[in-house]
Amino acid sequence: MTMLQVTSLLIVLAGAFGAINYLFLRLPAAIGILVVALAASLVILGLDLVVPGFVFDDELRALIADIDFSEALLDGMLGLLLFAGALHVKLEDLRAEWVTVALMATIGVGLSTVIIGVGFSWVTGMPLLIALVFGVIVTPTDPVAVLGVLREADLPKALETKIAGESLFNDGVGYVVFLVLVGIAFPAGEALGDSSLQSAGLLFVQEAFGGALLGGVLGWLTFRVMRRIDDPSLEVLLTLGLAFGGYELAIWLHVSAPIMAVVAGLLIGEVGPKGGMSEETRRHVDAFWFMIDEILNAVLFLLIGIEVFAVVFSGDVLLTGLAAIALALVARLAAVSIPILILRPFREFANGTIPVMTWGGLKGGISVALALSLPDNDWKPLILGATYLVVVFSIIVQGLTVARLAARVSREPELDV
């Protein structure tokens, strides 16, 4: 199938599954599409087991292989999704929470990676370096999933900013750490030419700080151009060019494209309305990026649902996946609570910050894409299967209950935060 045919099919399916969810399930839109897509996929897999000669699942596997989920997300959709998410996070709000966000996106990512990696190595017998790669795959909270849930939950402003800001930045930091660890664990297959700590450190600095610098420069240049223009359609086009072109430029320059998209989105969202956009332009830009966000969310969650065809399940994979879910939750608790306990003597936190941020740290398509992008090796099927189970549990179980958890703990006296 051509790219246009594949894109058309995905949009049609996303619309159809979204309608099924709206009419019958009434779940949050993105989660509902995932549930319907996953259910349809499992029905097809079940028919393959009981109906002799059933070949439709083989055709779907071939189609999914043509889509290349990892490339579609990491080199295509991710830039738009991160830019759209950052565009609606107010820099003023984020500035008040920047220390908490920074600690969770750095120390938190490191702690979670190590806890999951060591535990997964112990459970499976996997070499520690490869297990650490799995740890960083399931560590980042997916901003797409998290920001979607925030729309449904009535959270205190400070807590909402912490969750949104951390999900945007730990995604970029996690991706950089993934590149470093893959380069060390699979030196012939990926980013690093050797496994020295010096090379790993240089790569991290180049990716993280280079991406932030590029996002700031491109965002500022775009803002300066927008100040001289009063044409809503053209200014929307400029923001789209910034998201698309900046992301591809970051990939070409070998700096972190996700961090570039987040920084550029934050800058345009902050300074644009104050001096670069008229009120009419601001409404156009907000409406455009809201629709882009909603459409790509729907397609992404559809892809996660049908990606089950790329996973080889067995009894061992299912048991390992359950262990991985437990490890991911324990690691998430440490990644949230330790930075908060460090800051606790110096500032106050809203009731229920630790439980809400722990349970609300949803995983998503980025984790699946990173697992699929691994070099072929004996452990890849197990990593992919465990990652998929962690993501599905996170989105469906945690995603559907975090709003109720937030409503309950926010009314209780502050005990643990």
C-alpha positions as a Python dict, from the first residue, in 0.01 Angstrom:
ca = {
    (1, 'M'): (0, 0, 0),
    (2, 'T'): (111, 356, -67),
    (3, 'M'): (164, 602, 216),
    (4, 'L'): (-154, 787, 116),
    (5, 'Q'): (-354, 464, 126),
    (6, 'V'): (-216, 369, 467),
    (7, 'T'): (-283, 718, 606),
    (8, 'S'): (-637, 712, 467),
    (9, 'L'): (-703, 371, 621),
    (10, 'L'): (-576, 481, 962),
    (11, 'I'): (-791, 795, 962),
    (12, 'V'): (-1100, 596, 855),
    (13, 'L'): (-1041, 336, 1128),
    (14, 'A'): (-973, 603, 1391),
    (15, 'G'): (-1299, 775, 1302),
    (16, 'A'): (-1496, 449, 1299),
    (17, 'F'): (-1353, 326, 1630),
    (18, 'G'): (-1401, 670, 1782),
    (19, 'A'): (-1768, 661, 1681),
    (20, 'I'): (-1809, 313, 1832),
    (21, 'N'): (-1659, 438, 2156),
    (22, 'Y'): (-1876, 752, 2160),
    (23, 'L'): (-2196, 561, 2093),
    (24, 'F'): (-2143, 257, 2315),
    (25, 'L'): (-1843, 272, 2552),
    (26, 'R'): (-1833, 641, 2643),
    (27, 'L'): (-1468, 621, 2748),
    (28, 'P'): (-1228, 915, 2708),
    (29, 'A'): (-1178, 950, 2334),
    (30, 'A'): (-818, 832, 2292),
    (31, 'I'): (-848, 550, 2546),
    (32, 'G'): (-1174, 437, 2389),
    (33, 'I'): (-1015, 414, 2044),
    (34, 'L'): (-733, 208, 2193),
    (35, 'V'): (-978, -27, 2365),
    (36, 'V'): (-1187, -78, 2049),
    (37, 'A'): (-877, -128, 1831),
    (38, 'L'): (-727, -373, 2078),
    (39, 'A'): (-1054, -565, 2109),
    (40, 'A'): (-1087, -589, 1730),
    (41, 'S'): (-728, -707, 1702),
    (42, 'L'): (-774, -972, 1969),
    (43, 'V'): (-1091, -1098, 1797),
    (44, 'I'): (-897, -1138, 1473),
    (45, 'L'): (-616, -1320, 1655),
    (46, 'G'): (-875, -1544, 1820),
    (47, 'L'): (-1033, -1629, 1485),
    (48, 'D'): (-690, -1726, 1356),
    (49, 'L'): (-665, -1983, 1635),
    (50, 'V'): (-1006, -2144, 1583),
    (51, 'V'): (-1077, -2101, 1209),
    (52, 'P'): (-860, -2315, 977),
    (53, 'G'): (-718, -2125, 684),
    (54, 'F'): (-790, -1783, 834),
    (55, 'V'): (-534, -1552, 674),
    (56, 'F'): (-664, -1203, 754),
    (57, 'D'): (-429, -1171, 1051),
    (58, 'D'): (-130, -1240, 823),
    (59, 'E'): (-244, -961, 593),
    (60, 'L'): (-274, -725, 891),
    (61, 'R'): (74, -817, 1010),
    (62, 'A'): (209, -735, 666),
    (63, 'L'): (22, -402, 670),
    (64, 'I'): (154, -312, 1016),
    (65, 'A'): (507, -400, 906),
    (66, 'D'): (462, -158, 613),
    (67, 'I'): (350, 120, 849),
    (68, 'D'): (669, 97, 1064),
    (69, 'F'): (521, 228, 1388),
    (70, 'S'): (860, 330, 1526),
    (71, 'E'): (952, 547, 1229),
    (72, 'A'): (602, 691, 1196),
    (73, 'L'): (603, 809, 1557),
    (74, 'L'): (965, 897, 1630),
    (75, 'D'): (1038, 1064, 1294),
    (76, 'G'): (692, 1198, 1213),
    (77, 'M'): (408, 1234, 1460),
    (78, 'L'): (609, 1295, 1776),
    (79, 'G'): (727, 1643, 1681),
    (80, 'L'): (374, 1764, 1614),
    (81, 'L'): (236, 1604, 1930),
    (82, 'L'): (506, 1747, 2155),
    (83, 'F'): (481, 2091, 1997),
    (84, 'A'): (101, 2090, 2037),
    (85, 'G'): (128, 1978, 2400),
    (86, 'A'): (394, 2235, 2489),
    (87, 'L'): (203, 2513, 2313),
    (88, 'H'): (-73, 2493, 2574),
    (89, 'V'): (152, 2472, 2882),
    (90, 'K'): (201, 2823, 3016),
    (91, 'L'): (567, 2906, 3070),
    (92, 'E'): (471, 3125, 3366),
    (93, 'D'): (309, 2826, 3538),
    (94, 'L'): (599, 2600, 3446),
    (95, 'R'): (852, 2852, 3579),
    (96, 'A'): (695, 2822, 3925),
    (97, 'E'): (738, 2444, 3914),
    (98, 'W'): (1064, 2420, 3720),
    (99, 'V'): (1277, 2279, 4003),
    (100, 'T'): (1034, 1992, 4064),
    (101, 'V'): (997, 1926, 3691),
    (102, 'A'): (1374, 1935, 3637),
    (103, 'L'): (1447, 1691, 3920),
    (104, 'M'): (1180, 1448, 3805),
    (105, 'A'): (1298, 1467, 3443),
    (106, 'T'): (1661, 1400, 3538),
    (107, 'I'): (1705, 1228, 3873),
    (108, 'G'): (1363, 1066, 3834),
    (109, 'V'): (1445, 923, 3491),
    (110, 'G'): (1778, 790, 3617),
    (111, 'L'): (1628, 630, 3928),
    (112, 'S'): (1346, 468, 3736),
    (113, 'T'): (1579, 332, 3469),
    (114, 'V'): (1807, 172, 3726),
    (115, 'I'): (1525, 27, 3941),
    (116, 'I'): (1346, -127, 3643),
    (117, 'G'): (1671, -243, 3481),
    (118, 'V'): (1809, -415, 3790),
    (119, 'G'): (1473, -573, 3871),
    (120, 'F'): (1413, -688, 3514),
    (121, 'S'): (1762, -838, 3494),
    (122, 'W'): (1697, -1030, 3817),
    (123, 'V'): (1355, -1154, 3699),
    (124, 'T'): (1459, -1260, 3348),
    (125, 'G'): (1832, -1328, 3367),
    (126, 'M'): (1882, -1064, 3099),
    (127, 'P'): (2227, -895, 3086),
    (128, 'L'): (2214, -582, 3299),
    (129, 'L'): (2299, -338, 3018),
    (130, 'I'): (2016, -469, 2802),
    (131, 'A'): (1781, -467, 3101),
    (132, 'L'): (1871, -101, 3159),
    (133, 'V'): (1769, -33, 2799),
    (134, 'F'): (1431, -186, 2881),
    (135, 'G'): (1423, 30, 3195),
    (136, 'V'): (1460, 353, 3000),
    (137, 'I'): (1207, 235, 2739),
    (138, 'V'): (927, 211, 2996),
    (139, 'T'): (1041, 502, 3214),
    (140, 'P'): (921, 810, 3021),
    (141, 'T'): (564, 916, 3080),
    (142, 'D'): (399, 972, 2745),
    (143, 'P'): (289, 1337, 2711),
    (144, 'V'): (21, 1234, 2462),
    (145, 'A'): (-146, 1000, 2710),
    (146, 'V'): (-84, 1223, 3013),
    (147, 'L'): (-214, 1545, 2857),
    (148, 'G'): (-519, 1359, 2731),
    (149, 'V'): (-601, 1241, 3083),
    (150, 'L'): (-545, 1589, 3227),
    (151, 'R'): (-834, 1714, 3015),
    (152, 'E'): (-1061, 1472, 3199),
    (153, 'A'): (-927, 1529, 3554),
    (154, 'D'): (-1000, 1836, 3762),
    (155, 'L'): (-656, 1881, 3920),
    (156, 'P'): (-509, 2173, 4114),
    (157, 'K'): (-322, 2404, 3876),
    (158, 'A'): (19, 2346, 4034),
    (159, 'L'): (-21, 1968, 4023),
    (160, 'E'): (-144, 1978, 3663),
    (161, 'T'): (160, 2186, 3564),
    (162, 'K'): (399, 1942, 3735),
    (163, 'I'): (247, 1644, 3555),
    (164, 'A'): (230, 1813, 3215),
    (165, 'G'): (577, 1969, 3237),
    (166, 'E'): (742, 1653, 3359),
    (167, 'S'): (577, 1441, 3090),
    (168, 'L'): (702, 1678, 2819),
    (169, 'F'): (1061, 1690, 2943),
    (170, 'N'): (1120, 1339, 3075),
    (171, 'D'): (1012, 1213, 2734),
    (172, 'G'): (1296, 1403, 2567),
    (173, 'V'): (1549, 1315, 2838),
    (174, 'G'): (1442, 950, 2830),
    (175, 'Y'): (1493, 938, 2454),
    (176, 'V'): (1844, 1076, 2490),
    (177, 'V'): (1929, 825, 2765),
    (178, 'F'): (1787, 551, 2541),
    (179, 'L'): (2025, 649, 2260),
    (180, 'V'): (2318, 644, 2502),
    (181, 'L'): (2232, 305, 2653),
    (182, 'V'): (2158, 144, 2316),
    (183, 'G'): (2494, 267, 2192),
    (184, 'I'): (2665, 99, 2488),
    (185, 'A'): (2458, -222, 2490),
    (186, 'F'): (2460, -269, 2111),
    (187, 'P'): (2778, -86, 1999),
    (188, 'A'): (2760, -221, 1643),
    (189, 'G'): (2396, -133, 1593),
    (190, 'E'): (2330, 221, 1703),
    (191, 'A'): (2434, 565, 1800),
    (192, 'L'): (2775, 532, 1970),
    (193, 'G'): (3084, 422, 1787),
    (194, 'D'): (3238, 296, 2112),
    (195, 'S'): (3117, 226, 2461),
    (196, 'S'): (3328, 473, 2658),
    (197, 'L'): (3161, 680, 2927),
    (198, 'Q'): (3314, 989, 2772),
    (199, 'S'): (3138, 924, 2440),
    (200, 'A'): (2811, 854, 2624),
    (201, 'G'): (2842, 1181, 2818),
    (202, 'L'): (2922, 1382, 2507),
    (203, 'L'): (2625, 1231, 2325),
    (204, 'F'): (2394, 1319, 2613),
    (205, 'V'): (2514, 1680, 2624),
    (206, 'Q'): (2496, 1716, 2246),
    (207, 'E'): (2145, 1572, 2223),
    (208, 'A'): (1986, 1736, 2528),
    (209, 'F'): (2142, 2083, 2531),
    (210, 'G'): (2168, 2100, 2153),
    (211, 'G'): (1799, 2024, 2120),
    (212, 'A'): (1705, 2289, 2378),
    (213, 'L'): (1925, 2550, 2211),
    (214, 'L'): (1789, 2474, 1865),
    (215, 'G'): (1429, 2490, 1988),
    (216, 'G'): (1492, 2825, 2155),
    (217, 'V'): (1662, 2976, 1849),
    (218, 'L'): (1403, 2853, 1597),
    (219, 'G'): (1114, 2950, 1825),
    (220, 'W'): (1252, 3299, 1872),
    (221, 'L'): (1315, 3348, 1499),
    (222, 'T'): (961, 3233, 1420),
    (223, 'F'): (823, 3471, 1681),
    (224, 'R'): (1017, 3762, 1529),
    (225, 'V'): (870, 3686, 1187),
    (226, 'M'): (518, 3653, 1329),
    (227, 'R'): (547, 3996, 1493),
    (228, 'R'): (574, 4153, 1146),
    (229, 'I'): (272, 3968, 1005),
    (230, 'D'): (-99, 4001, 1070),
    (231, 'D'): (-240, 3707, 873),
    (232, 'P'): (-390, 3424, 1083),
    (233, 'S'): (-359, 3160, 810),
    (234, 'L'): (3, 3245, 737),
    (235, 'E'): (96, 3251, 1105),
    (236, 'V'): (-62, 2910, 1156),
    (237, 'L'): (148, 2791, 862),
    (238, 'L'): (461, 2934, 1025),
    (239, 'T'): (398, 2739, 1346),
    (240, 'L'): (342, 2424, 1142),
    (241, 'G'): (668, 2485, 957),
    (242, 'L'): (845, 2535, 1290),
    (243, 'A'): (717, 2202, 1424),
    (244, 'F'): (784, 2004, 1106),
    (245, 'G'): (1102, 2173, 985),
    (246, 'G'): (1258, 2217, 1328),
    (247, 'Y'): (1206, 1850, 1413),
    (248, 'E'): (1368, 1733, 1090),
    (249, 'L'): (1653, 1984, 1129),
    (250, 'A'): (1718, 1853, 1479),
    (251, 'I'): (1739, 1496, 1347),
    (252, 'W'): (1980, 1611, 1075),
    (253, 'L'): (2197, 1797, 1329),
    (254, 'H'): (2194, 1495, 1567),
    (255, 'V'): (2040, 1685, 1855),
    (256, 'S'): (1728, 1586, 2047),
    (257, 'A'): (1428, 1652, 1824),
    (258, 'P'): (1174, 1591, 2107),
    (259, 'I'): (1344, 1848, 2332),
    (260, 'M'): (1359, 2091, 2039),
    (261, 'A'): (983, 2054, 1982),
    (262, 'V'): (902, 2107, 2351),
    (263, 'V'): (1120, 2418, 2389),
    (264, 'A'): (993, 2572, 2064),
    (265, 'G'): (632, 2503, 2161),
    (266, 'L'): (674, 2651, 2507),
    (267, 'L'): (835, 2965, 2366),
    (268, 'I'): (569, 3024, 2099),
    (269, 'G'): (293, 2953, 2349),
    (270, 'E'): (439, 3207, 2591),
    (271, 'V'): (564, 3501, 2382),
    (272, 'G'): (337, 3460, 2079),
    (273, 'P'): (13, 3582, 2241),
    (274, 'K'): (197, 3865, 2418),
    (275, 'G'): (353, 4026, 2113),
    (276, 'G'): (349, 3808, 1805),
    (277, 'M'): (-19, 3728, 1753),
    (278, 'S'): (-340, 3924, 1736),
    (279, 'E'): (-637, 3789, 1927),
    (280, 'E'): (-781, 3645, 1605),
    (281, 'T'): (-451, 3476, 1519),
    (282, 'R'): (-424, 3330, 1866),
    (283, 'R'): (-770, 3174, 1830),
    (284, 'H'): (-676, 3031, 1490),
    (285, 'V'): (-347, 2888, 1619),
    (286, 'D'): (-507, 2737, 1930),
    (287, 'A'): (-792, 2582, 1730),
    (288, 'F'): (-557, 2444, 1464),
    (289, 'W'): (-318, 2279, 1708),
    (290, 'F'): (-604, 2149, 1919),
    (291, 'M'): (-741, 1968, 1613),
    (292, 'I'): (-395, 1841, 1514),
    (293, 'D'): (-349, 1711, 1867),
    (294, 'E'): (-689, 1537, 1870),
    (295, 'I'): (-646, 1375, 1527),
    (296, 'L'): (-293, 1252, 1590),
    (297, 'N'): (-395, 1127, 1935),
    (298, 'A'): (-670, 921, 1776),
    (299, 'V'): (-439, 774, 1512),
    (300, 'L'): (-163, 705, 1764),
    (301, 'F'): (-388, 519, 2007),
    (302, 'L'): (-534, 325, 1715),
    (303, 'L'): (-181, 222, 1617),
    (304, 'I'): (-104, 111, 1972),
    (305, 'G'): (-416, -105, 1968),
    (306, 'I'): (-335, -280, 1640),
    (307, 'E'): (36, -308, 1722),
    (308, 'V'): (-55, -624, 1917),
    (309, 'F'): (1, -804, 1586),
    (310, 'A'): (373, -721, 1611),
    (311, 'V'): (403, -881, 1957),
    (312, 'V'): (470, -1252, 2008),
    (313, 'F'): (291, -1358, 2326),
    (314, 'S'): (365, -1670, 2531),
    (315, 'G'): (320, -1773, 2891),
    (316, 'D'): (670, -1645, 2975),
    (317, 'V'): (606, -1309, 2809),
    (318, 'L'): (277, -1264, 2995),
    (319, 'L'): (432, -1345, 3333),
    (320, 'T'): (731, -1123, 3259),
    (321, 'G'): (494, -846, 3154),
    (322, 'L'): (313, -865, 3488),
    (323, 'A'): (646, -838, 3669),
    (324, 'A'): (739, -544, 3446),
    (325, 'I'): (413, -364, 3535),
    (326, 'A'): (493, -398, 3906),
    (327, 'L'): (852, -281, 3851),
    (328, 'A'): (735, 18, 3647),
    (329, 'L'): (496, 128, 3924),
    (330, 'V'): (760, 89, 4197),
    (331, 'A'): (1012, 279, 3987),
    (332, 'R'): (759, 552, 3913),
    (333, 'L'): (689, 589, 4284),
    (334, 'A'): (1061, 636, 4351),
    (335, 'A'): (1102, 877, 4058),
    (336, 'V'): (822, 1096, 4196),
    (337, 'S'): (863, 1067, 4572),
    (338, 'I'): (1241, 1114, 4602),
    (339, 'P'): (1253, 1453, 4422),
    (340, 'I'): (948, 1567, 4620),
    (341, 'L'): (1104, 1456, 4951),
    (342, 'I'): (1423, 1643, 4857),
    (343, 'L'): (1222, 1963, 4801),
    (344, 'R'): (977, 1906, 5085),
    (345, 'P'): (1165, 2121, 5342),
    (346, 'F'): (1168, 2417, 5104),
    (347, 'R'): (819, 2425, 4958),
    (348, 'E'): (466, 2293, 4992),
    (349, 'F'): (296, 2038, 4770),
    (350, 'A'): (-74, 1985, 4705),
    (351, 'N'): (-257, 1700, 4875),
    (352, 'G'): (-204, 1368, 4700),
    (353, 'T'): (84, 1484, 4478),
    (354, 'I'): (281, 1160, 4514),
    (355, 'P'): (-4, 912, 4453),
    (356, 'V'): (-156, 1114, 4169),
    (357, 'M'): (176, 1167, 3989),
    (358, 'T'): (271, 803, 4042),
    (359, 'W'): (-55, 658, 3912),
    (360, 'G'): (-90, 932, 3649),
    (361, 'G'): (251, 865, 3495),
    (362, 'L'): (108, 694, 3189),
    (363, 'K'): (323, 517, 2934),
    (364, 'G'): (232, 529, 2566),
    (365, 'G'): (331, 501, 2205),
    (366, 'I'): (683, 632, 2261),
    (367, 'S'): (772, 326, 2469),
    (368, 'V'): (638, 88, 2202),
    (369, 'A'): (822, 280, 1929),
    (370, 'L'): (1152, 266, 2120),
    (371, 'A'): (1114, -109, 2178),
    (372, 'L'): (1044, -167, 1808),
    (373, 'S'): (1348, 40, 1709),
    (374, 'L'): (1591, -183, 1900),
    (375, 'P'): (1848, -374, 1694),
    (376, 'D'): (1746, -737, 1639),
    (377, 'N'): (1870, -957, 1922),
    (378, 'D'): (1757, -1258, 2126),
    (379, 'W'): (1597, -1040, 2396),
    (380, 'K'): (1400, -806, 2169),
    (381, 'P'): (1076, -1016, 2155),
    (382, 'L'): (1063, -1033, 2535),
    (383, 'I'): (1134, -659, 2568),
    (384, 'L'): (868, -575, 2310),
    (385, 'G'): (607, -801, 2473),
    (386, 'A'): (672, -667, 2824),
    (387, 'T'): (672, -307, 2698),
    (388, 'Y'): (340, -355, 2522),
    (389, 'L'): (177, -498, 2835),
    (390, 'V'): (310, -213, 3051),
    (391, 'V'): (174, 44, 2803),
    (392, 'V'): (-170, -116, 2768),
    (393, 'F'): (-208, -155, 3145),
    (394, 'S'): (-94, 202, 3198),
    (395, 'I'): (-332, 360, 2947),
    (396, 'I'): (-641, 151, 3018),
    (397, 'V'): (-620, 79, 3391),
    (398, 'Q'): (-432, 384, 3517),
    (399, 'G'): (-577, 620, 3259),
    (400, 'L'): (-936, 532, 3347),
    (401, 'T'): (-887, 558, 3723),
    (402, 'V'): (-644, 845, 3782),
    (403, 'A'): (-918, 1111, 3772),
    (404, 'R'): (-1113, 932, 4045),
    (405, 'L'): (-794, 887, 4247),
    (406, 'A'): (-717, 1258, 4216),
    (407, 'A'): (-1069, 1353, 4326),
    (408, 'R'): (-1043, 1127, 4631),
    (409, 'V'): (-692, 1205, 4760),
    (410, 'S'): (-716, 1579, 4698),
    (411, 'R'): (-989, 1594, 4963),
    (412, 'E'): (-784, 1410, 5222),
    (413, 'P'): (-539, 1569, 5465),
    (414, 'E'): (-184, 1584, 5340),
    (415, 'L'): (-3, 1286, 5489),
    (416, 'D'): (261, 1158, 5251),
    (417, 'V'): (366, 1456, 5050),
}
